[in-house]
Amino acid sequence: MAASLEDVPSMELMTELLRRMKCSSKPDKRVILVGPPGCGKGTQSPLIKDEFCLCHLATGDMLRAAVAAKTPLGIKAKEAMDKGELVSDDLVVGIIDEAMKKTSCQKGFILDGFPRTVVQAQKLDEMLAKQGTKIDKVLNFAIDDAILEERITGRWIHPSSGRSYHTKFAPPKTPGLDDVSHTRLLALACICQVTGEPLIQRKDDTAAVLKSRLEAFHVQTKPVIDYYTKKGIVANLHAEKPPKEVTVEVQKALS
Ligand code: AP5
């Protein structure tokens, strides 16, 4: 352990130390982000993570990593994901139970894309009750289905960092180019503005698969919002607004 720390550059160690000092005064928070595909959960999560010092647990990202690595979990999950259906409750509850034990989750967590069924919500409550904790807030990214196709089909992702771009709403920036040129550049070259590496589109980010994903949301996930509404912890956001305005709503709901 000590040997590996010796290899970490001093600047990185100092930055991490300062982050931990800043985080020590923040209250613990356990937050769920819920909403249909493309509503902005993944866009807002890194901002919430930094501001409130929480870990970001996104079941979709974890499952995609398992699919790419061809682990037993990934092999089981792939077929459902490609079709835009939900994977089984047992698989996702298992990965969340494990992930919540990470040191980075000590101050709490953001659950992005979990729970997606009432069974998952009940199992989560049971897990937290065993630790003597509970969910503090559920952010409901409310948005009309009609807006989502353009967001989903225009999304491009940097696979190793998970950084997300959009041909129209969040094109990569290149010094010296205006926004229209950035968009053209992205369409032509599809490169990450930070690393210059190629961007990819998710296999399920097509108009056809989006239909199944939306159906799964309306049938299986909307009842989760009702479940938490009865507990009085849901904050409804206007997710159709521009990203910065949604961030302001998120901050109000969590402060
Ligand atoms: P998952 O990866 O969780 O996908 P999802 O819920 O469909 O959500 P997305 O990642 O598509 O959307 P997002 O809300 O994060 O949107 P983003 O911020 O990127 O799940 C994938 C699959 O895994 C599921 O279908 C299922 O098979 C399986 N799975 C996962 N969890 C599971 C569970 N718990 N149980 C069972 N199965 C599970 O935004 C989208 C685009 O819009 C971006 O390009 C962004 O730049 C742009 N954008 C964002 N906000 C705005 C804005 N305000 N205005 C304009 N553009 C915006």
Short mmCIF file of N, CA and C in Angstrom, two decimals, residues 95-203:
data_model
loop_
_atom_site.label_atom_id
_atom_site.label_comp_id
_atom_site.label_asym_id
_atom_site.label_seq_id
_atom_site.Cartn_x
_atom_site.Cartn_y
_atom_site.Cartn_z
N ILE A 95 -25.01 -5.95 -7.32
CA ILE A 95 -23.88 -5.04 -7.62
C ILE A 95 -23.96 -3.77 -6.79
N ILE A 96 -25.17 -3.29 -6.49
CA ILE A 96 -25.29 -2.07 -5.67
C ILE A 96 -24.88 -2.36 -4.22
N ASP A 97 -25.29 -3.50 -3.71
CA ASP A 97 -24.96 -3.88 -2.32
C ASP A 97 -23.43 -3.86 -2.15
N GLU A 98 -22.72 -4.41 -3.14
CA GLU A 98 -21.26 -4.46 -3.11
C GLU A 98 -20.66 -3.06 -3.25
N ALA A 99 -21.19 -2.30 -4.22
CA ALA A 99 -20.60 -0.99 -4.54
C ALA A 99 -20.74 0.00 -3.38
N MET A 100 -21.83 -0.10 -2.62
CA MET A 100 -22.05 0.87 -1.53
C MET A 100 -21.04 0.74 -0.40
N LYS A 101 -20.29 -0.38 -0.41
CA LYS A 101 -19.30 -0.59 0.67
C LYS A 101 -17.99 0.15 0.39
N LYS A 102 -17.85 0.76 -0.80
CA LYS A 102 -16.58 1.42 -1.15
C LYS A 102 -16.29 2.61 -0.21
N THR A 103 -15.00 2.86 0.05
CA THR A 103 -14.61 3.97 0.92
C THR A 103 -15.16 5.29 0.38
N SER A 104 -15.18 5.44 -0.95
CA SER A 104 -15.65 6.71 -1.53
C SER A 104 -17.14 6.96 -1.25
N CYS A 105 -17.86 5.95 -0.75
CA CYS A 105 -19.29 6.13 -0.44
C CYS A 105 -19.53 6.47 1.03
N GLN A 106 -18.44 6.75 1.79
CA GLN A 106 -18.58 6.99 3.23
C GLN A 106 -19.51 8.16 3.55
N LYS A 107 -19.47 9.24 2.72
CA LYS A 107 -20.32 10.41 2.99
C LYS A 107 -21.71 10.26 2.36
N GLY A 108 -21.94 9.12 1.72
CA GLY A 108 -23.22 8.89 1.06
C GLY A 108 -23.04 8.65 -0.42
N PHE A 109 -24.16 8.57 -1.15
CA PHE A 109 -24.07 8.18 -2.55
C PHE A 109 -25.18 8.82 -3.40
N ILE A 110 -24.90 8.80 -4.72
CA ILE A 110 -25.93 9.14 -5.71
C ILE A 110 -26.22 7.84 -6.44
N LEU A 111 -27.44 7.39 -6.39
CA LEU A 111 -27.83 6.21 -7.17
C LEU A 111 -28.45 6.70 -8.48
N ASP A 112 -27.78 6.36 -9.59
CA ASP A 112 -28.21 6.84 -10.91
C ASP A 112 -28.68 5.62 -11.72
N GLY A 113 -30.01 5.52 -11.89
CA GLY A 113 -30.54 4.36 -12.64
C GLY A 113 -30.90 3.19 -11.74
N PHE A 114 -30.91 3.39 -10.45
CA PHE A 114 -31.28 2.36 -9.48
C PHE A 114 -31.94 3.05 -8.29
N PRO A 115 -33.03 2.56 -7.73
CA PRO A 115 -33.80 1.39 -8.13
C PRO A 115 -34.73 1.70 -9.32
N ARG A 116 -34.99 0.68 -10.13
CA ARG A 116 -35.83 0.85 -11.31
C ARG A 116 -37.10 0.03 -11.24
N THR A 117 -37.25 -0.74 -10.16
CA THR A 117 -38.51 -1.46 -9.92
C THR A 117 -38.82 -1.31 -8.43
N VAL A 118 -40.09 -1.56 -8.08
CA VAL A 118 -40.46 -1.44 -6.67
C VAL A 118 -39.73 -2.49 -5.84
N VAL A 119 -39.53 -3.68 -6.43
CA VAL A 119 -38.78 -4.73 -5.70
C VAL A 119 -37.37 -4.22 -5.38
N GLN A 120 -36.70 -3.58 -6.35
CA GLN A 120 -35.35 -3.03 -6.10
C GLN A 120 -35.40 -1.98 -4.98
N ALA A 121 -36.45 -1.13 -5.00
CA ALA A 121 -36.57 -0.08 -3.97
C ALA A 121 -36.74 -0.70 -2.59
N GLN A 122 -37.57 -1.76 -2.51
CA GLN A 122 -37.78 -2.41 -1.21
C GLN A 122 -36.49 -3.06 -0.71
N LYS A 123 -35.76 -3.70 -1.65
CA LYS A 123 -34.50 -4.36 -1.23
C LYS A 123 -33.48 -3.31 -0.79
N LEU A 124 -33.45 -2.17 -1.48
CA LEU A 124 -32.54 -1.10 -1.09
C LEU A 124 -32.88 -0.62 0.32
N ASP A 125 -34.16 -0.39 0.59
CA ASP A 125 -34.57 0.06 1.93
C ASP A 125 -34.13 -0.95 2.99
N GLU A 126 -34.26 -2.24 2.66
CA GLU A 126 -33.84 -3.27 3.63
C GLU A 126 -32.33 -3.19 3.88
N MET A 127 -31.55 -3.04 2.78
CA MET A 127 -30.09 -2.95 2.93
C MET A 127 -29.72 -1.77 3.83
N LEU A 128 -30.37 -0.61 3.57
CA LEU A 128 -30.02 0.60 4.33
C LEU A 128 -30.47 0.48 5.78
N ALA A 129 -31.65 -0.13 6.00
CA ALA A 129 -32.15 -0.28 7.37
C ALA A 129 -31.14 -1.08 8.20
N LYS A 130 -30.53 -2.09 7.57
CA LYS A 130 -29.53 -2.90 8.30
C LYS A 130 -28.35 -2.04 8.75
N GLN A 131 -28.04 -0.98 7.95
CA GLN A 131 -26.92 -0.09 8.32
C GLN A 131 -27.39 1.08 9.19
N GLY A 132 -28.71 1.13 9.48
CA GLY A 132 -29.27 2.23 10.28
C GLY A 132 -29.37 3.53 9.52
N THR A 133 -29.46 3.46 8.18
CA THR A 133 -29.58 4.68 7.38
C THR A 133 -30.81 4.59 6.48
N LYS A 134 -31.07 5.66 5.70
CA LYS A 134 -32.18 5.64 4.75
C LYS A 134 -31.93 6.66 3.64
N ILE A 135 -32.76 6.59 2.60
CA ILE A 135 -32.65 7.55 1.50
C ILE A 135 -33.13 8.93 1.99
N ASP A 136 -32.36 9.99 1.67
CA ASP A 136 -32.75 11.34 2.09
C ASP A 136 -33.63 12.01 1.04
N LYS A 137 -33.29 11.82 -0.24
CA LYS A 137 -34.02 12.55 -1.29
C LYS A 137 -34.03 11.76 -2.59
N VAL A 138 -35.16 11.85 -3.29
CA VAL A 138 -35.28 11.25 -4.63
C VAL A 138 -35.53 12.40 -5.60
N LEU A 139 -34.62 12.58 -6.56
CA LEU A 139 -34.79 13.64 -7.57
C LEU A 139 -35.47 13.03 -8.78
N ASN A 140 -36.69 13.49 -9.06
CA ASN A 140 -37.46 12.97 -10.20
C ASN A 140 -37.25 13.90 -11.39
N PHE A 141 -36.50 13.42 -12.40
CA PHE A 141 -36.21 14.20 -13.61
C PHE A 141 -37.42 14.11 -14.55
N ALA A 142 -38.44 14.93 -14.26
CA ALA A 142 -39.69 14.85 -15.03
C ALA A 142 -39.51 15.50 -16.40
N ILE A 143 -39.92 14.81 -17.46
CA ILE A 143 -39.72 15.32 -18.83
C ILE A 143 -40.66 14.59 -19.78
N ASP A 144 -41.07 15.31 -20.84
CA ASP A 144 -41.95 14.71 -21.83
C ASP A 144 -41.17 13.73 -22.71
N ASP A 145 -41.76 12.57 -23.01
CA ASP A 145 -41.08 11.56 -23.86
C ASP A 145 -40.61 12.14 -25.20
N ALA A 146 -41.41 13.08 -25.75
CA ALA A 146 -41.14 13.59 -27.10
C ALA A 146 -39.77 14.24 -27.22
N ILE A 147 -39.24 14.74 -26.09
CA ILE A 147 -37.94 15.45 -26.11
C ILE A 147 -36.76 14.47 -26.17
N LEU A 148 -37.02 13.21 -25.81
CA LEU A 148 -35.89 12.32 -25.50
C LEU A 148 -35.19 11.71 -26.71
N GLU A 149 -35.91 11.52 -27.82
CA GLU A 149 -35.27 10.86 -28.97
C GLU A 149 -34.07 11.68 -29.47
N GLU A 150 -34.26 13.00 -29.56
CA GLU A 150 -33.15 13.84 -30.06
C GLU A 150 -31.95 13.77 -29.10
N ARG A 151 -32.24 13.76 -27.79
CA ARG A 151 -31.14 13.69 -26.81
C ARG A 151 -30.39 12.36 -26.92
N ILE A 152 -31.15 11.28 -27.07
CA ILE A 152 -30.53 9.94 -27.07
C ILE A 152 -29.76 9.68 -28.36
N THR A 153 -30.35 10.03 -29.50
CA THR A 153 -29.68 9.68 -30.77
C THR A 153 -28.51 10.62 -31.07
N GLY A 154 -28.44 11.78 -30.38
CA GLY A 154 -27.33 12.72 -30.61
C GLY A 154 -26.21 12.56 -29.59
N ARG A 155 -26.34 11.59 -28.68
CA ARG A 155 -25.33 11.44 -27.61
C ARG A 155 -24.11 10.66 -28.11
N TRP A 156 -22.91 11.14 -27.75
CA TRP A 156 -21.64 10.46 -28.03
C TRP A 156 -20.87 10.36 -26.72
N ILE A 157 -20.20 9.22 -26.52
CA ILE A 157 -19.55 8.96 -25.22
C ILE A 157 -18.07 8.65 -25.38
N HIS A 158 -17.28 9.16 -24.42
CA HIS A 158 -15.86 8.79 -24.36
C HIS A 158 -15.79 7.55 -23.47
N PRO A 159 -15.51 6.37 -24.04
CA PRO A 159 -15.73 5.12 -23.31
C PRO A 159 -14.95 5.00 -22.01
N SER A 160 -13.65 5.41 -21.96
CA SER A 160 -12.90 5.11 -20.74
C SER A 160 -13.28 6.03 -19.58
N SER A 161 -13.70 7.28 -19.86
CA SER A 161 -14.06 8.19 -18.75
C SER A 161 -15.57 8.25 -18.52
N GLY A 162 -16.37 7.85 -19.52
CA GLY A 162 -17.82 7.97 -19.41
C GLY A 162 -18.30 9.37 -19.75
N ARG A 163 -17.34 10.27 -20.11
CA ARG A 163 -17.70 11.65 -20.47
C ARG A 163 -18.70 11.62 -21.63
N SER A 164 -19.74 12.47 -21.50
CA SER A 164 -20.81 12.40 -22.50
C SER A 164 -20.92 13.72 -23.26
N TYR A 165 -21.11 13.62 -24.58
CA TYR A 165 -21.28 14.81 -25.42
C TYR A 165 -22.59 14.69 -26.18
N HIS A 166 -22.99 15.80 -26.80
CA HIS A 166 -24.18 15.76 -27.65
C HIS A 166 -23.91 16.62 -28.88
N THR A 167 -24.27 16.09 -30.05
CA THR A 167 -23.95 16.82 -31.28
C THR A 167 -24.53 18.23 -31.27
N LYS A 168 -25.70 18.40 -30.62
CA LYS A 168 -26.33 19.72 -30.61
C LYS A 168 -26.22 20.42 -29.25
N PHE A 169 -26.47 19.68 -28.16
CA PHE A 169 -26.58 20.32 -26.85
C PHE A 169 -25.26 20.40 -26.07
N ALA A 170 -24.29 19.55 -26.38
CA ALA A 170 -23.01 19.58 -25.64
C ALA A 170 -21.87 19.12 -26.53
N PRO A 171 -21.61 19.85 -27.65
CA PRO A 171 -20.54 19.42 -28.55
C PRO A 171 -19.16 19.63 -27.92
N PRO A 172 -18.16 18.78 -28.27
CA PRO A 172 -16.81 18.99 -27.73
C PRO A 172 -16.28 20.35 -28.18
N LYS A 173 -15.55 21.00 -27.29
CA LYS A 173 -14.99 22.33 -27.61
C LYS A 173 -13.57 22.16 -28.13
N THR A 174 -13.24 22.91 -29.16
CA THR A 174 -11.87 22.92 -29.68
C THR A 174 -11.44 24.37 -29.77
N PRO A 175 -10.28 24.72 -29.15
CA PRO A 175 -9.87 26.14 -29.17
C PRO A 175 -9.85 26.67 -30.59
N GLY A 176 -10.41 27.87 -30.78
CA GLY A 176 -10.37 28.51 -32.09
C GLY A 176 -11.56 28.18 -32.97
N LEU A 177 -12.42 27.26 -32.53
CA LEU A 177 -13.58 26.93 -33.37
C LEU A 177 -14.86 27.42 -32.69
N ASP A 178 -15.81 27.95 -33.49
CA ASP A 178 -17.09 28.34 -32.90
C ASP A 178 -17.97 27.09 -32.74
N ASP A 179 -19.18 27.27 -32.13
CA ASP A 179 -20.01 26.12 -31.80
C ASP A 179 -20.45 25.32 -33.03
N VAL A 180 -20.77 26.05 -34.13
CA VAL A 180 -21.22 25.35 -35.34
C VAL A 180 -20.09 24.47 -35.86
N SER A 181 -18.86 25.02 -35.85
CA SER A 181 -17.72 24.24 -36.33
C SER A 181 -17.43 23.05 -35.42
N HIS A 182 -17.62 23.25 -34.08
CA HIS A 182 -17.41 22.13 -33.15
C HIS A 182 -18.33 21.00 -33.52
N THR A 183 -19.60 21.36 -33.79
CA THR A 183 -20.60 20.34 -34.11
C THR A 183 -20.20 19.59 -35.37
N ARG A 184 -19.73 20.36 -36.38
CA ARG A 184 -19.30 19.72 -37.63
C ARG A 184 -18.11 18.79 -37.37
N LEU A 185 -17.18 19.30 -36.53
CA LEU A 185 -15.98 18.52 -36.23
C LEU A 185 -16.38 17.21 -35.55
N LEU A 186 -17.31 17.32 -34.60
CA LEU A 186 -17.75 16.13 -33.89
C LEU A 186 -18.36 15.13 -34.87
N ALA A 187 -19.22 15.66 -35.77
CA ALA A 187 -19.89 14.78 -36.72
C ALA A 187 -18.87 14.08 -37.63
N LEU A 188 -17.81 14.82 -37.96
CA LEU A 188 -16.80 14.25 -38.87
C LEU A 188 -15.84 13.31 -38.14
N ALA A 189 -15.34 13.77 -36.97
CA ALA A 189 -14.23 13.05 -36.36
C ALA A 189 -14.60 12.32 -35.08
N CYS A 190 -15.65 12.80 -34.38
CA CYS A 190 -16.08 12.18 -33.13
C CYS A 190 -14.93 11.98 -32.16
N ILE A 191 -14.34 13.07 -31.69
CA ILE A 191 -13.22 12.95 -30.77
C ILE A 191 -13.50 13.68 -29.45
N CYS A 192 -12.90 13.15 -28.38
CA CYS A 192 -13.06 13.72 -27.04
C CYS A 192 -12.24 15.00 -26.93
N GLN A 193 -12.83 16.07 -26.35
CA GLN A 193 -12.11 17.34 -26.27
C GLN A 193 -10.98 17.30 -25.24
N VAL A 194 -11.05 16.37 -24.27
CA VAL A 194 -10.02 16.30 -23.23
C VAL A 194 -8.84 15.43 -23.68
N THR A 195 -9.13 14.26 -24.25
CA THR A 195 -8.05 13.32 -24.57
C THR A 195 -7.76 13.22 -26.06
N GLY A 196 -8.67 13.70 -26.91
CA GLY A 196 -8.50 13.55 -28.36
C GLY A 196 -8.79 12.13 -28.83
N GLU A 197 -9.31 11.28 -27.92
CA GLU A 197 -9.61 9.89 -28.30
C GLU A 197 -10.99 9.80 -28.95
N PRO A 198 -11.24 8.71 -29.69
CA PRO A 198 -12.52 8.60 -30.39
C PRO A 198 -13.70 8.44 -29.44
N LEU A 199 -14.84 9.00 -29.84
CA LEU A 199 -16.09 8.82 -29.08
C LEU A 199 -16.89 7.69 -29.73
N ILE A 200 -17.80 7.10 -28.94
CA ILE A 200 -18.64 6.03 -29.49
C ILE A 200 -20.11 6.35 -29.20
N GLN A 201 -21.01 5.67 -29.92
CA GLN A 201 -22.43 5.75 -29.56
C GLN A 201 -22.81 4.43 -28.88
N ARG A 202 -23.67 4.52 -27.85
CA ARG A 202 -24.13 3.31 -27.16
C ARG A 202 -25.02 2.49 -28.09
N LYS A 203 -24.90 1.16 -27.96
CA LYS A 203 -25.66 0.26 -28.83
C LYS A 203 -27.18 0.46 -28.65
#
